XYZ file of C-alpha atoms in Angstrom:
325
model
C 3.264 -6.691 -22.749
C 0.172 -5.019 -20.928
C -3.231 -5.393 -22.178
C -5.167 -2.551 -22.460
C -8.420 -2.113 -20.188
C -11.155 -0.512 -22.757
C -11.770 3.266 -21.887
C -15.386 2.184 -22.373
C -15.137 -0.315 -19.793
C -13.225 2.035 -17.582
C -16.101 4.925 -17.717
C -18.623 1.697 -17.484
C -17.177 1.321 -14.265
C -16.749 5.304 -13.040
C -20.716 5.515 -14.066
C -21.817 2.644 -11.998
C -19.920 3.901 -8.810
C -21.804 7.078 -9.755
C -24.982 5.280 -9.473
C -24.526 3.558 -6.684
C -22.973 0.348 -7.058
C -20.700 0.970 -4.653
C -21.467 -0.021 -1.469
C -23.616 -3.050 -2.625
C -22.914 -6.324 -1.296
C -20.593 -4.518 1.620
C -19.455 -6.356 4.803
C -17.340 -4.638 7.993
C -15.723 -7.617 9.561
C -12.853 -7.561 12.577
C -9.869 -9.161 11.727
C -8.229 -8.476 15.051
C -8.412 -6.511 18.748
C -5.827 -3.928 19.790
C -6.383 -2.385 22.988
C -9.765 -4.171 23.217
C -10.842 -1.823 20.078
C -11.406 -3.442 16.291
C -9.718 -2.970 13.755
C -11.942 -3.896 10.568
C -12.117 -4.740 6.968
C -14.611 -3.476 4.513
C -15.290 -6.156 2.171
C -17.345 -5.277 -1.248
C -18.690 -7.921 -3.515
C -17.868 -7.181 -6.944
C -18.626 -10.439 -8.438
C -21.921 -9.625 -10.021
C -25.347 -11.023 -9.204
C -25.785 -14.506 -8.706
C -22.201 -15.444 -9.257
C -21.212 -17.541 -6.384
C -18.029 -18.554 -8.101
C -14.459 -17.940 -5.494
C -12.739 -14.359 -7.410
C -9.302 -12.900 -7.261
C -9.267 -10.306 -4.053
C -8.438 -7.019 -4.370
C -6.931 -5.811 -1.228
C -7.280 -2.019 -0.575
C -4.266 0.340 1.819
C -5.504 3.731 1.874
C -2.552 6.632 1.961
C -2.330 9.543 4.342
C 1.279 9.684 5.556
C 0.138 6.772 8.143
C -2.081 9.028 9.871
C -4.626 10.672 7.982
C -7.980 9.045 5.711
C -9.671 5.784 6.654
C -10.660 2.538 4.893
C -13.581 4.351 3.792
C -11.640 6.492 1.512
C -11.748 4.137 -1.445
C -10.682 6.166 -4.756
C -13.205 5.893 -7.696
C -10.486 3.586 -9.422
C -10.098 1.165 -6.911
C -13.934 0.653 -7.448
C -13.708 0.426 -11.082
C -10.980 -1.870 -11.108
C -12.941 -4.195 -8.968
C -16.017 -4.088 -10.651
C -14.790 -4.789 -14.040
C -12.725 -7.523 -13.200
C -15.562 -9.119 -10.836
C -13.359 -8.847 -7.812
C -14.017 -8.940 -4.000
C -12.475 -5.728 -2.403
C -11.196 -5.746 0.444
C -10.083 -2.072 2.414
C -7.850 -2.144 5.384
C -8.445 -0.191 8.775
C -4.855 -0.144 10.227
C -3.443 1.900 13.452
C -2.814 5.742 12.192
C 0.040 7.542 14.259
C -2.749 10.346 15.296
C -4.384 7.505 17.120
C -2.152 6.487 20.360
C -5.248 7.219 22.794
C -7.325 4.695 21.090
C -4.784 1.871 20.771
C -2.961 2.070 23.908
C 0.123 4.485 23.367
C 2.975 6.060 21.255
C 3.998 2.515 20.612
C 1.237 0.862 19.893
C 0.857 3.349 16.798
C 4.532 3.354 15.840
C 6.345 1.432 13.336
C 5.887 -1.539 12.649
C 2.160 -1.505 13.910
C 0.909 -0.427 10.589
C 2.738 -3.295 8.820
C 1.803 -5.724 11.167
C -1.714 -4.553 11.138
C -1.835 -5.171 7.216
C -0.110 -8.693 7.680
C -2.747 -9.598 9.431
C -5.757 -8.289 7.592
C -3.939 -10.449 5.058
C -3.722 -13.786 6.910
C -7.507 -12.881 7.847
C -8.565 -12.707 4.145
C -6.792 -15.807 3.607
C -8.161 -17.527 6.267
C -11.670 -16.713 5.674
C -11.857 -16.638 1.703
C -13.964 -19.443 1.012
C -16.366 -17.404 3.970
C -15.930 -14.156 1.953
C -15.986 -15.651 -2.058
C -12.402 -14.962 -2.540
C -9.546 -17.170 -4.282
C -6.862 -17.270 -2.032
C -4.708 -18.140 -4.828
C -5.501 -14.638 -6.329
C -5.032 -12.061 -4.250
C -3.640 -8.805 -4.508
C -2.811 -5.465 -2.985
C -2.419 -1.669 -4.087
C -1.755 0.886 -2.397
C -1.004 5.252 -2.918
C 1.433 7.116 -0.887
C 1.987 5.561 2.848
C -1.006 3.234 1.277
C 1.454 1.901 -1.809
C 4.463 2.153 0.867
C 2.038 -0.538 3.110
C 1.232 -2.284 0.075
C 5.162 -3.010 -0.713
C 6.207 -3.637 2.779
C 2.895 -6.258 2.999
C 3.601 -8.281 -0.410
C 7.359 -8.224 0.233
C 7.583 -8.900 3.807
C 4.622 -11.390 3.633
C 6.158 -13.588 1.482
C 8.718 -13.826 3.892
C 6.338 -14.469 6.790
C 4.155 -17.587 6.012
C 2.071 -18.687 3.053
C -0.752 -17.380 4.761
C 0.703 -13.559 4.181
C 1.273 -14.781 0.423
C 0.237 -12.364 -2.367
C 0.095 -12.833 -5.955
C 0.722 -9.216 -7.034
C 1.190 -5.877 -5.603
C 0.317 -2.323 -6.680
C 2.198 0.034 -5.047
C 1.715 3.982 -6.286
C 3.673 7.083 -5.622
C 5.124 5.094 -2.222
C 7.629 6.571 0.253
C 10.781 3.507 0.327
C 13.536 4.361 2.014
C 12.859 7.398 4.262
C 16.461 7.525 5.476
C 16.795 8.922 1.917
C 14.140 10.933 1.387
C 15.145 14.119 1.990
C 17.962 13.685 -0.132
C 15.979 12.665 -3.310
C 13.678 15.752 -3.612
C 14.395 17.170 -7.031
C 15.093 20.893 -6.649
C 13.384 21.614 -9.909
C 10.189 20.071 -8.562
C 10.635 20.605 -4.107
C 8.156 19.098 -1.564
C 5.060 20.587 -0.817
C 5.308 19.531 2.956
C 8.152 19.260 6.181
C 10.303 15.693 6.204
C 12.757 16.387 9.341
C 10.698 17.356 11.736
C 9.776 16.077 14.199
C 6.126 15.862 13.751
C 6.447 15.139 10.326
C 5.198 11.987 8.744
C 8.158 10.167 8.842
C 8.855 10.963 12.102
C 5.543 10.268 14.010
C 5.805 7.063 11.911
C 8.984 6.628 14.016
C 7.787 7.786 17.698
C 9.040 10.753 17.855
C 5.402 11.811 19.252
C 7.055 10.071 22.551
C 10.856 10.712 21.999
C 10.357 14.244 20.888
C 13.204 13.113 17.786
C 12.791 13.990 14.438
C 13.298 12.368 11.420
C 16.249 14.818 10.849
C 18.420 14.332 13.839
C 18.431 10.780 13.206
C 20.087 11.339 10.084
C 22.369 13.158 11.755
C 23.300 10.358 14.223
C 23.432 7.591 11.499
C 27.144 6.892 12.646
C 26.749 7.342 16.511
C 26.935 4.069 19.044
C 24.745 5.157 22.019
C 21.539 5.173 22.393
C 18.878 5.943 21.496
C 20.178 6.315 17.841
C 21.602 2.977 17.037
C 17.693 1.619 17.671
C 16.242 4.264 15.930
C 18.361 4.042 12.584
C 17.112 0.064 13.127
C 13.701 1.202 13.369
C 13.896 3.808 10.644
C 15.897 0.989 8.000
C 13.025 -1.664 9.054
C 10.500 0.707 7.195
C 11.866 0.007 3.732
C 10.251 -2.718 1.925
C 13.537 -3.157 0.415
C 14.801 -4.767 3.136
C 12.554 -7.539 2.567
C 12.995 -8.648 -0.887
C 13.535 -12.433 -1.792
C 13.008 -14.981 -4.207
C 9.661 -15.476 -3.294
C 8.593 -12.038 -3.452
C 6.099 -11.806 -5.708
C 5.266 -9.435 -8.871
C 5.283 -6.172 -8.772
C 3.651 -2.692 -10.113
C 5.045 0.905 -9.474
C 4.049 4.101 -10.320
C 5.505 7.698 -9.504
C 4.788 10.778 -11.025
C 7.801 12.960 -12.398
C 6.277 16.177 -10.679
C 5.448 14.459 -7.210
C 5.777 17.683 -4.935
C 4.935 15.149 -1.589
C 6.635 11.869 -2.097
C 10.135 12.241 -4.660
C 9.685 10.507 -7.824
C 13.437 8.896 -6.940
C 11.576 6.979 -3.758
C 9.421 4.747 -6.517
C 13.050 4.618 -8.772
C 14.612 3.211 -5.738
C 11.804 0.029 -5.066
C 11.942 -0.715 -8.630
C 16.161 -0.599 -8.922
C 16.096 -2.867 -5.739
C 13.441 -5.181 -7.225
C 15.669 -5.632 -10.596
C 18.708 -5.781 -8.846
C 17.171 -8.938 -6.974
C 16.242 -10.071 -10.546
C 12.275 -10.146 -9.060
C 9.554 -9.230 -11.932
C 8.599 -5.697 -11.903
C 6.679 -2.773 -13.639
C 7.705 0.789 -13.284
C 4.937 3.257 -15.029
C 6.314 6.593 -15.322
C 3.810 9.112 -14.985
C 5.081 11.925 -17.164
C 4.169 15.365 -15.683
C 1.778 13.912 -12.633
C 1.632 14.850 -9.197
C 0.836 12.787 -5.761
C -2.011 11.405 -5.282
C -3.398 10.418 -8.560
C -3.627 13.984 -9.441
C -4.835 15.682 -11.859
C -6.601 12.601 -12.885
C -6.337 13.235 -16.368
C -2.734 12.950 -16.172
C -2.803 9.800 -14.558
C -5.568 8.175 -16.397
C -3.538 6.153 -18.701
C -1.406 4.637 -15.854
C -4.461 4.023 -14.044
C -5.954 1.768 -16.739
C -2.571 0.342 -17.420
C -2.452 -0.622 -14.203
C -6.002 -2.712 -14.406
C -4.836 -4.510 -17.214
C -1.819 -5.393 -15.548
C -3.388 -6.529 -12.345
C -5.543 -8.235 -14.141
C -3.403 -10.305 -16.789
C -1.331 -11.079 -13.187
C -4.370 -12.113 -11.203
C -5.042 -14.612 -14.159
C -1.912 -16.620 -14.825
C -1.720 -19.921 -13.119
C -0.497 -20.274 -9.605
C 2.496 -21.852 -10.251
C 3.864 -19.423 -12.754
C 3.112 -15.773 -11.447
C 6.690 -15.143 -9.876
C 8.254 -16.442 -13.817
């Protein structure tokens, strides 16, 4: 069962970001070099003054189809869930496909960059928690759109990696899973508010095709033919699905999709949490009745959103040993 974060505490929490406790307490720190440029972490101490005590980490992957936004494009709920659950929050600067100049290339900002990239700013956090006042037994991600997709890939696929990579719980919201599919699960009584074959759509930047000139399309087309490129770039294309990395030591996990999702199909979030089950791993799927991408309108999602809290939080307090039971 989920407790239930107080509304009071919630608009406690809105009202304070409106006043300006966000930003307090805030450090930008490189967690790694690419193309002798940084690529940072905002940290913000939520752990109220005076209180020196190590707290659960909140770890922050902004959306924007891999390309768009920064980590400076923290939502006011991110915030709130921080502040109310005396959290350090962490947001994640990662390579965006519109960025090949700065990082050295087309593939130095395709796939899997942006996982690797969030891997890392992991293993940094963990590294440095007792540095930044953060439990490294308690640490968790969440993520929206190409943020919630980075969010899956970086709980599931760390787990995998090294206990360094380890997260307790992940958040992952209206994510794009398996874009081989994606097409194919747009509701026709809802449709998609954006292009998914082209070649310079999301998807497809995501897979190079700002170097290869391929679209997202055409390698659907080619799933079943032996020469190349195509046999690499269905690889490539699978290798994006945080399904594919699923174990027993994944760790718990929180989804949320909107029925009326006009840029990511609510069937993308159906399909992480069927894979999840089928792998008998613990998972939450909120159905957002009625809500579109992005959180939006946030009266619709309000109710997942502090569901959500409470979850993280009843996850981020259960003893070590016991948080994949």
């Amino acid at each position: 069962m989920i407790a239930t974060l107080s509304t009071a505490g919630y608009c406690l929490c809105l009202l304070l970001v409106v006043y300006g406790v966000y930003g307090q307490d805030k450090q930008t720190i490189t967690y790694k070099y690419i193309n002798k440029q940084p690529l940072q972490l905002d940290v913000y101490d939520y752990r109220g003054y005076h209180n020196d005590s190590a707290a659960a980490a909140l770890i922050y992957i902004h959306g924007g189809g891999w390309e768009l936004f920064s980590k400076n494009d923290v939502p006011d709920y991110i915030t709130a869930t921080a502040t109310e659950g005396k959290m350090v929050l962490v947001s994640v600067q990662y390579r965006l496909t519109k960025e090949s100049e700065k990082w050295g290339g087309v593939d130095a900002i395709t796939w899997p960059a942006q996982g690797e990239d969030c891997l890392d700013a992991v293993q940094y956090v963990y590294e440095n928690a007792s540095k930044l006042g953060i439990d490294r037994s308690r640490m968790a991600c969440w993520g929206g759109s190409a943020g919630g997709h980075l969010c899956a890939y970086t709980a599931l696929a760390g787990s995998e990696r090294s206990e360094k990579t380890t997260l307790r719980a992940a958040v992952s919201y209206y994510p794009p899973t398996n874009i081989l599919e994606l097409y194919s699960d747009i509701d026709p009584k809802v449709g998609i508010d954006r292009h998914v074959l082209q070649a310079d759509s999301f998807e497809s930047l995501l897979l190079g095709s700002a170097k290869t000139g391929i679209g997202l399309g055409e390698i659907i087309e080619h799933l079943n033919t032996t020469t190349a490129p195509w046999p690499h770039l269905l690889q490539l294309a699978e290798s994006v699905d945080p399904e594919m990395y699923i174990s027993n030591k994944s760790p718990n996990m929180l989804i949320a999709h909107g029925t009326m999702d006009h840029t990511v199909p609510f069937k993308q979030g159906e399909r992480l949490a069927a894979a999840l089950a089928h792998f008998k791993r613990t998972r939450v799927f909120l159905t957002a009745e009625g809500c579109d991408h992005a959180a939006e309108p946030r009266s619709c999602w309000q109710k997942t959103i502090i569901d959500t809290s409470a979850w993280l939080y009843d996850e981020l307090k259960k003893p070590a040993a016991l948080h994949r039971v």
